[in-house]
Short mmCIF file of C-alpha atoms and ligand atoms in Angstrom, two decimals:
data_model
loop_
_atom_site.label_atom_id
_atom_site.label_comp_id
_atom_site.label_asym_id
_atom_site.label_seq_id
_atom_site.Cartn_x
_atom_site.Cartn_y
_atom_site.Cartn_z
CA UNK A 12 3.91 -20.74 -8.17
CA UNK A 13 4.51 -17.74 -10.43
CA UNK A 14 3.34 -14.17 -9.73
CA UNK A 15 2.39 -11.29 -11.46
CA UNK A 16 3.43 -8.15 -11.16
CA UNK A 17 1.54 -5.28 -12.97
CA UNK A 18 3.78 -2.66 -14.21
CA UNK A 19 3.05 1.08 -13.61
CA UNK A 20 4.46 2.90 -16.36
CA UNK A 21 4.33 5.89 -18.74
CA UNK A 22 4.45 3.62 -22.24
CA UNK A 23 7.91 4.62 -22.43
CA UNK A 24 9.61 4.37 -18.87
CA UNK A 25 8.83 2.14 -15.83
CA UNK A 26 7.75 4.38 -12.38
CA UNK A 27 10.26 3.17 -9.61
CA UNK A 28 6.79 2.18 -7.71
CA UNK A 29 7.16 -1.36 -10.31
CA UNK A 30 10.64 -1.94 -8.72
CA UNK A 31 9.49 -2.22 -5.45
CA UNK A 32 6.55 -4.53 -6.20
CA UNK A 33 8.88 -7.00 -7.88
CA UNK A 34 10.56 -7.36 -4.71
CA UNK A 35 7.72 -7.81 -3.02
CA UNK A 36 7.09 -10.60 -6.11
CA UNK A 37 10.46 -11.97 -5.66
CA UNK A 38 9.56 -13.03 -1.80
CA UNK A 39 5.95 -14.81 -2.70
CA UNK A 40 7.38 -16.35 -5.21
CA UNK A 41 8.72 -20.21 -5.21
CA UNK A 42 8.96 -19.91 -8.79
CA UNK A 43 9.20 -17.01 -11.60
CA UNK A 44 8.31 -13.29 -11.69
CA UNK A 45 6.65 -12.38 -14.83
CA UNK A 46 6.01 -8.38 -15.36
CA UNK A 47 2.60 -7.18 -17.21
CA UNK A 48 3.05 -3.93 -19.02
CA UNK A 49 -0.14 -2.71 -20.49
CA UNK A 50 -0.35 0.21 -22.09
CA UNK A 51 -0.33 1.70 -26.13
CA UNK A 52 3.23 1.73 -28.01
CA UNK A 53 4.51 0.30 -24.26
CA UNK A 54 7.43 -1.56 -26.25
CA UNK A 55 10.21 1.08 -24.57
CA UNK A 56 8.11 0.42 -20.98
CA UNK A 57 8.48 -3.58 -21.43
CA UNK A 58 12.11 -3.11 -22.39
CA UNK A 59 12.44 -1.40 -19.26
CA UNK A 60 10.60 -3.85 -17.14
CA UNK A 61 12.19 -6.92 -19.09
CA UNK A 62 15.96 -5.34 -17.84
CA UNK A 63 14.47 -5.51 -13.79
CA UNK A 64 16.79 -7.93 -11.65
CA UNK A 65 15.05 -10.87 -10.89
CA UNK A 66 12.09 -10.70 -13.54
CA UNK A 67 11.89 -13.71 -15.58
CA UNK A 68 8.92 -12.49 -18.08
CA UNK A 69 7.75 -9.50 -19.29
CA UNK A 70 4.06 -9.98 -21.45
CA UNK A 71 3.00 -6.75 -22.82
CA UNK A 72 -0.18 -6.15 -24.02
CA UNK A 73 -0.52 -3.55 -26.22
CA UNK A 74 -3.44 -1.95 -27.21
CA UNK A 75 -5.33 1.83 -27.67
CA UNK A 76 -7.81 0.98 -24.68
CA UNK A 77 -4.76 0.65 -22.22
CA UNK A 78 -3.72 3.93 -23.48
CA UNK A 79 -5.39 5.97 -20.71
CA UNK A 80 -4.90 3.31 -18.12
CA UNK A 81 -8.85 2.92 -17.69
CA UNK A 82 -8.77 0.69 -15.05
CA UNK A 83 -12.18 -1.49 -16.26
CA UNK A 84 -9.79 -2.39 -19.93
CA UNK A 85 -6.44 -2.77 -17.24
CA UNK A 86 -8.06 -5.17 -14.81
CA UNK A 87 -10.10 -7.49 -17.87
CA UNK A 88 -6.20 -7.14 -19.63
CA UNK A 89 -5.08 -8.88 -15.83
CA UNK A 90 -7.75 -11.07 -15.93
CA UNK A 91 -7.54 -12.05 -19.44
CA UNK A 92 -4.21 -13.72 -18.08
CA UNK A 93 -4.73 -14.05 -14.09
CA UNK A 94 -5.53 -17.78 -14.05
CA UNK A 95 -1.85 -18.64 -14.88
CA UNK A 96 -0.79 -16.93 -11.47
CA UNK A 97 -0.39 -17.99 -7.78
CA UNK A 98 -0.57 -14.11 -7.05
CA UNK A 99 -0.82 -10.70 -8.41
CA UNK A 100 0.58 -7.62 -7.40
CA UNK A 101 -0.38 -4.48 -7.79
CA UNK A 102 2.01 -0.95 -6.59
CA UNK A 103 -0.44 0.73 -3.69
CA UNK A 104 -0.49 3.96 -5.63
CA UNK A 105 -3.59 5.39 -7.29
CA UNK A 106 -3.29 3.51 -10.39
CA UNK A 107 -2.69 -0.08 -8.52
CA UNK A 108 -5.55 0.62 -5.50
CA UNK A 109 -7.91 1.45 -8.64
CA UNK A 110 -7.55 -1.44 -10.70
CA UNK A 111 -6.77 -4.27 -7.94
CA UNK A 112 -10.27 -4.65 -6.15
CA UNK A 113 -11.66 -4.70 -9.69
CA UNK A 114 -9.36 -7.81 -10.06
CA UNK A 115 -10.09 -9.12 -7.30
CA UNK A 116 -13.72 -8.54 -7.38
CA UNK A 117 -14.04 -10.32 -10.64
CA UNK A 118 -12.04 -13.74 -9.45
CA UNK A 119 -13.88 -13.62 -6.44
CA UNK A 120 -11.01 -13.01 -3.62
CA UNK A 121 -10.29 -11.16 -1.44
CA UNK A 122 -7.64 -8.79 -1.76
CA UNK A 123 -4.52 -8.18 0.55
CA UNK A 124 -4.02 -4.63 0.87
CA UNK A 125 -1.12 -2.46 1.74
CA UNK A 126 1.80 -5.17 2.29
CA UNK A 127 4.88 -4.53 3.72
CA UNK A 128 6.15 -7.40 4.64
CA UNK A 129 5.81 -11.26 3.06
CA UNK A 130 6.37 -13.95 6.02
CA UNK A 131 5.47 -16.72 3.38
CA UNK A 132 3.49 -17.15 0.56
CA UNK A 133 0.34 -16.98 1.87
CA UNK A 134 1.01 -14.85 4.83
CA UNK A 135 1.60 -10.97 4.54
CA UNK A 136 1.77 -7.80 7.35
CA UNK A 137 -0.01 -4.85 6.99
CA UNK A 138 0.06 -1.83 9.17
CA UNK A 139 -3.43 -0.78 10.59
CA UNK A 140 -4.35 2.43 12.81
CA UNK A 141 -2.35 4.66 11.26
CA UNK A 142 1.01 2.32 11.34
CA UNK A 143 0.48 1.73 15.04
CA UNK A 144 -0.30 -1.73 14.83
CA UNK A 145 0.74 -4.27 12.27
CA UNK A 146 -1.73 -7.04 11.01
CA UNK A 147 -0.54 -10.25 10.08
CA UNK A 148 -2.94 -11.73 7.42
CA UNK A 149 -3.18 -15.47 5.84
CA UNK A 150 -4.92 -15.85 2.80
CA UNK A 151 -6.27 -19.00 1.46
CA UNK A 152 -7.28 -18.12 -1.92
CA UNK A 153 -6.02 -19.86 -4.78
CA UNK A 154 -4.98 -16.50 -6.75
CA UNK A 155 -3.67 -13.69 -4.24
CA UNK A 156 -4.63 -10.55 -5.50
CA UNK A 157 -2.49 -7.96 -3.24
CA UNK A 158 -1.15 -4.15 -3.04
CA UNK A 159 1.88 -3.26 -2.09
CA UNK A 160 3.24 -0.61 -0.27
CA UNK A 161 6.39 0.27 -1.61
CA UNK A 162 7.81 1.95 1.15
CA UNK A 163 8.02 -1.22 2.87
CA UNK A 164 10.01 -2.88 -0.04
CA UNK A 165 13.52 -2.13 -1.29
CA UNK A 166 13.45 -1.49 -4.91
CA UNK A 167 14.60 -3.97 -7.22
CA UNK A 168 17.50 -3.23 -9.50
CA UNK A 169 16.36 -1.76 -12.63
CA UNK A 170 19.42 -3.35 -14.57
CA UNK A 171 21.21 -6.45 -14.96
CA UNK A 172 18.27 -8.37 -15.89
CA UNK A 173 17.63 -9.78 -19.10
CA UNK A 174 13.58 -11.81 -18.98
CA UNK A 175 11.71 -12.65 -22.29
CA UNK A 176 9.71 -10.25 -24.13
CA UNK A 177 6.21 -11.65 -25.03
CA UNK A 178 3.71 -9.70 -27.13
CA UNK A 179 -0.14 -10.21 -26.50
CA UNK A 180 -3.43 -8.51 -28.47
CA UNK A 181 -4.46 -5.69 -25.57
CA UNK A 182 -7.99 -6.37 -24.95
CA UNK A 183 -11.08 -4.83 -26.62
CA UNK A 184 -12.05 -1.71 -25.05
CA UNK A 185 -14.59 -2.29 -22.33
CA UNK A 186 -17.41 0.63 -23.50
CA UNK A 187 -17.29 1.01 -19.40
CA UNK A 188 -15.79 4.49 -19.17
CA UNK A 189 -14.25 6.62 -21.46
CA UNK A 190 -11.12 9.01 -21.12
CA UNK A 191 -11.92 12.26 -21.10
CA UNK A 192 -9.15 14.67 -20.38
CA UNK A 193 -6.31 14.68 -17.56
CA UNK A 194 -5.25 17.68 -15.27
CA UNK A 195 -1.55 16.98 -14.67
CA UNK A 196 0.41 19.39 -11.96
CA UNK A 197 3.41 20.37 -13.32
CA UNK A 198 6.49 21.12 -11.03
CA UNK A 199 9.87 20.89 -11.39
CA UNK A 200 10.56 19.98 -8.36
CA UNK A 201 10.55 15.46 -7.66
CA UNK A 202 7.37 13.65 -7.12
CA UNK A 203 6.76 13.07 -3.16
CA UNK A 204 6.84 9.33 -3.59
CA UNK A 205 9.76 9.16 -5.84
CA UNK A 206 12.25 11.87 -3.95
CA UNK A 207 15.03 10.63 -2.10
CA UNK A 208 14.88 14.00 -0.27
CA UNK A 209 11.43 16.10 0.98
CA UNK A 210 11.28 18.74 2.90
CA UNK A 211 7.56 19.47 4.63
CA UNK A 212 6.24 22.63 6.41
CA UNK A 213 3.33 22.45 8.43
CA UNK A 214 0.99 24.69 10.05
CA UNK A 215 3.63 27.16 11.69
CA UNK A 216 4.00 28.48 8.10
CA UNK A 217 0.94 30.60 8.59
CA UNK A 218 0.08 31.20 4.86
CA UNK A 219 0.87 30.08 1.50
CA UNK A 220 3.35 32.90 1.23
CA UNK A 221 5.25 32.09 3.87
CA UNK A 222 5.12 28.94 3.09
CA UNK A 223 6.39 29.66 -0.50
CA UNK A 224 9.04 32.08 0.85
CA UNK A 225 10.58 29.78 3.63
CA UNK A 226 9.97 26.24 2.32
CA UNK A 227 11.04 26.52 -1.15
CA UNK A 228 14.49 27.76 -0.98
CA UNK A 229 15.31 25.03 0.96
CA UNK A 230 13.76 22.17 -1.50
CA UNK A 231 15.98 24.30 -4.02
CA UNK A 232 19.10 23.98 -2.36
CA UNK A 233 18.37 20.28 -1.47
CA UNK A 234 16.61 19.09 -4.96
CA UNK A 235 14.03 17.92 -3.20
CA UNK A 236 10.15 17.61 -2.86
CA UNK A 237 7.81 19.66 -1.26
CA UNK A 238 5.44 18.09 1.25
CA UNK A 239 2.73 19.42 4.00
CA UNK A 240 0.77 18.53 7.42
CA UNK A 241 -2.79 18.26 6.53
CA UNK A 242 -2.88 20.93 8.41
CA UNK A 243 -0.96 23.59 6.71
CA UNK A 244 -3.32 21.89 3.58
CA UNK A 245 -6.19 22.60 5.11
CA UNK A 246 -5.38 25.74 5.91
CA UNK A 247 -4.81 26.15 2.04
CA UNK A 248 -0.93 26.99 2.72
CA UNK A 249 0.04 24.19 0.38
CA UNK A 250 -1.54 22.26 -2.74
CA UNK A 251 -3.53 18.80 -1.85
CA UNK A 252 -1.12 16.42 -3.45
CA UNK A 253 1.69 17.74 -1.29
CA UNK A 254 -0.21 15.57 1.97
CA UNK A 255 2.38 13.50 3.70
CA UNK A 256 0.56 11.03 6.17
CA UNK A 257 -2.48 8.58 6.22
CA UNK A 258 -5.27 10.28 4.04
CA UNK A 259 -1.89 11.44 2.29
CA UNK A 260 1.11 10.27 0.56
CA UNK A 261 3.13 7.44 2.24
CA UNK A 262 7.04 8.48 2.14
CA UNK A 263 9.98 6.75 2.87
CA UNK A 264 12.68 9.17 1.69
CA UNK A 265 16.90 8.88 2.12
CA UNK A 266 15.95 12.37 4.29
CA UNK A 267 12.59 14.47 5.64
CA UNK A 268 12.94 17.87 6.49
CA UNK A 269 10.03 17.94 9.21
CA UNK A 270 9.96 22.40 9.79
CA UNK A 271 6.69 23.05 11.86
CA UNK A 272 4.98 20.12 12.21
CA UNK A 273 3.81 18.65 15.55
CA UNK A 274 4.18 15.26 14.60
CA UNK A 275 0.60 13.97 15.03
CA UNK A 276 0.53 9.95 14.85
CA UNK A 277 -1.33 10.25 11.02
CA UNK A 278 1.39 12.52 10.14
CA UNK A 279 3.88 10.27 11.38
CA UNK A 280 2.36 7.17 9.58
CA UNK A 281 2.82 8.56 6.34
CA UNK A 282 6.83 9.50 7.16
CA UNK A 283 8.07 7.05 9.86
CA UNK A 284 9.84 4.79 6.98
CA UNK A 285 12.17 8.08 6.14
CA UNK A 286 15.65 6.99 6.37
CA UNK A 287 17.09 10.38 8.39
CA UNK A 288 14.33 12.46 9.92
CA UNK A 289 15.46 15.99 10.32
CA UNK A 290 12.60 17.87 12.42
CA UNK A 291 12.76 21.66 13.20
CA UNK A 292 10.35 22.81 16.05
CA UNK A 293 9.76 25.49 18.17
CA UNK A 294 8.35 22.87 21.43
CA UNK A 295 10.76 20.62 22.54
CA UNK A 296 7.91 18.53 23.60
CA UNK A 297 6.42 18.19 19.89
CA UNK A 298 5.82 14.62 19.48
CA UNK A 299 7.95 14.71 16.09
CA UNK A 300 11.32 14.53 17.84
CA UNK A 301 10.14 10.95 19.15
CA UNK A 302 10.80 9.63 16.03
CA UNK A 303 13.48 12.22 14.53
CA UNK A 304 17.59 11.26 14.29
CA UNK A 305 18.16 15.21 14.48
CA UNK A 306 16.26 17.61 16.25
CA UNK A 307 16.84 21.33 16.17
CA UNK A 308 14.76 23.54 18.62
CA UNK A 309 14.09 26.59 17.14
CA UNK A 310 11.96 29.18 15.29
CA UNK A 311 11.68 28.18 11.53
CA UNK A 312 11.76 31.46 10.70
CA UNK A 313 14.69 31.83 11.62
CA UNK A 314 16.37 28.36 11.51
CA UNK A 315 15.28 27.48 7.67
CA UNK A 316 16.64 30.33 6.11
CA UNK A 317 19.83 29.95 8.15
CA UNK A 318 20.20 26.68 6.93
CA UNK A 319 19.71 28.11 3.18
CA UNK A 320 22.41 29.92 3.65
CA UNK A 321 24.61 27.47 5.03
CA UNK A 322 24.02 24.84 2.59
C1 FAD B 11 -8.56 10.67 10.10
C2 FAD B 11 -7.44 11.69 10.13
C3 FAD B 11 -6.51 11.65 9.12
C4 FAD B 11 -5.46 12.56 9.13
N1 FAD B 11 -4.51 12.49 8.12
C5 FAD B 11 -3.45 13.30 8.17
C6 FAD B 11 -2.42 13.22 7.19
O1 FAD B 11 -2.49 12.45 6.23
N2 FAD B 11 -1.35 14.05 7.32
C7 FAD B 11 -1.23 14.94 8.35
O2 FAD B 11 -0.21 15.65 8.39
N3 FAD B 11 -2.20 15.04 9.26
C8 FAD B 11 -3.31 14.27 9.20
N4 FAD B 11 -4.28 14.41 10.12
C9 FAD B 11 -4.23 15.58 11.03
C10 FAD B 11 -3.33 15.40 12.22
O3 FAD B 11 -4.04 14.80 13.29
C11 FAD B 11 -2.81 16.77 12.71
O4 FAD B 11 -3.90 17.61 12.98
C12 FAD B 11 -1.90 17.47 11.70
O5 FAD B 11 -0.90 16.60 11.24
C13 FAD B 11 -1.25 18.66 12.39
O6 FAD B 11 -0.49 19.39 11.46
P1 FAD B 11 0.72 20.30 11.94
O7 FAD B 11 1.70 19.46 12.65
O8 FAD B 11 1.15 21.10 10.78
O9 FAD B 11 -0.01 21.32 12.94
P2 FAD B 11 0.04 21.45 14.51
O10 FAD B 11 -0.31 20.17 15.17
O11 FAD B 11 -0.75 22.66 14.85
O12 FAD B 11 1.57 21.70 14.83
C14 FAD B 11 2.26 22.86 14.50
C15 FAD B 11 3.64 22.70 15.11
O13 FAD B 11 4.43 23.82 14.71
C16 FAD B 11 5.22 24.23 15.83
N5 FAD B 11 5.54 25.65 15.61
C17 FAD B 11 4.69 26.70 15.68
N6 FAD B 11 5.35 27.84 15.34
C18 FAD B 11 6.64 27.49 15.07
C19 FAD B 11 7.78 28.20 14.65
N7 FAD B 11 7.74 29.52 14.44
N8 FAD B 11 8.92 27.51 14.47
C20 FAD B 11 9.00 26.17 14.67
N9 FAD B 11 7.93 25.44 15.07
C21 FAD B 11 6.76 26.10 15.26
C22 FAD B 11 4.38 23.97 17.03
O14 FAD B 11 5.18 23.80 18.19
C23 FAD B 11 3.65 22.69 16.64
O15 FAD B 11 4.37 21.53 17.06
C24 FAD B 11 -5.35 13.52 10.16
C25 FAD B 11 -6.29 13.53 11.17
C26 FAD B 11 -7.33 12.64 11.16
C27 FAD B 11 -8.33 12.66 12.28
#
């Protein structure tokens, strides 16, 4: 049995979101792990990928309709090679979740979504209701086609490995969809899924400025991420893409700076995996300290700032 693993990469690098996906690989798998790095010029990305502890095979397709990672040329590039595979695994991220059921679709399967846990090869756990309850689900197709959340995977060491390099044609552009143009947010500060620290304000902040004014200094001091409630999002107080929770971003960070935020269970299902949870809150009642190591009751107006200046 040898699985797939489809790399998410920038043509040149490897996103860390691959490592943890070929751990998950490493635990279906009774045989090899083979990598698939599709993309345009991706030669630097399968170098990376080929260098992954425990990856026996890297195949990169390379081709100008992988370029934009249009997930109707990605998922007939998996398929062009899925038969050879007891399972494939896709990263949960955007990129992964929009390519997988497309995959799956077409070998008629049924995908496994969200893993975080492989009790055997056929058998995987999933959390449902927000994290509250986990599903344990057996699959008897003969290709698995699954996502993986890579919170609930350690990542893979991106050295010391050393797998073959094998060059395939990238298939023919599909004539599906066409790339148009991409909107990219630019910020210095580390992408929520990739930070080993985030620090998240909720809807205590009041506004934007506020927000800007207390939360930032301390992502500054700390290198770290920004992140939000929904709420404080809703309110407009901080950008979309800085959503921690269920209809958010799922983090699992070394350390999460929780300042005004109530802890509501979708909040907490998109955090709960954070090594240290710091949480800052004026209600000693707030949920959030249930599932904090350090709690600090306090105004965050006064607190954050303070601990600025102390770090
Ligand atoms: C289907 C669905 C999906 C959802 N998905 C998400 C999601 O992905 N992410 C998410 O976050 N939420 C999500 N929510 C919303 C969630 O239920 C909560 O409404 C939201 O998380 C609350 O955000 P909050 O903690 O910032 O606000 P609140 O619940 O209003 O909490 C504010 C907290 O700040 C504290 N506070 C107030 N002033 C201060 C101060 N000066 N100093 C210190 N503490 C102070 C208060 O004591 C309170 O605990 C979802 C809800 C639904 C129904």
């Amino acid at each position: 049995m040898t699985v797939l693993v489809i790399a998410e990469h920038d043509h040149a690098t490897l996103k860390p979101a691959t490592l943890n996906t070929v751990t998950a690989g490493i635990a279906c798998a009774s045989g090899d792990v083979h990598v698939l790095v599709a993309g345009a010029n991706a030669a630097e990305a399968g170098k990376a990928a080929s260098q992954v502890a425990g990856v026996a095979k890297v195949i990169v397709a390379d081709s100008p309709s992988l370029a934009e990672n249009l997930a109707e040329n990605v998922a007939a590039q998996v398929l062009a090679i899925a038969k050879n595979y007891s399972h494939i695994l896709f990263p949960s991220t955007a990129n992964g979740k929009n390519v997988a059921p497309r995959v799956a679709a077409l070998l008629d399967v049924a995908q496994i979504s969200d893993i975080t846990k492989v009790d055997s090869p056929d058998t995987f756990e999933r959390p449902i209701y927000a994290g509250n309850a986990i599903a344990i689900v057996q699959s008897s197709d003969a290709i698995k086609v699954v996502t993986v959340r890579t919170t609930g995977f350690d990542a893979a060491a991106a050295t010391g490995g050393s797998a073959a390099i094998e060059t395939v044609d990238g298939v023919a552009d599909s004539g599906k969809s066409s790339f148009v143009g991409r909107e990219v947010t630019k910020s210095e500060r580390p992408e929520l899924t990739a930070a080993k620290i985030i620090v998240s304000g909720g809807r205590a902040l009041g506004s934007a400025e506020k927000f800007q004014e207390v939360m930032a200094p301390l992502a500054d001091k700390l290198n770290a991420g920004l992140g939000a409630s929904r709420a404080a999002v809703d309110a407009g107080y901080a950008p979309n893409d800085w959503q921690v929770g269920q209809t958010g971003k799922i983090v699992a960070p070394q350390l999460y700076i929780a300042c005004g935020i109530s802890g509501a269970i979708q909040h907490l299902a998109g955090m709960k995996d954070s090594k240290v949870i710091v949480a800052i809150n004026k209600d000693e009642e707030a949920p959030i300290f249930s599932v904090a190591d350090y709690g600090l009751v306090a105004d965050l107006f006064t607190a954050v700032p303070e601990l600025v200046k102390a770090l």
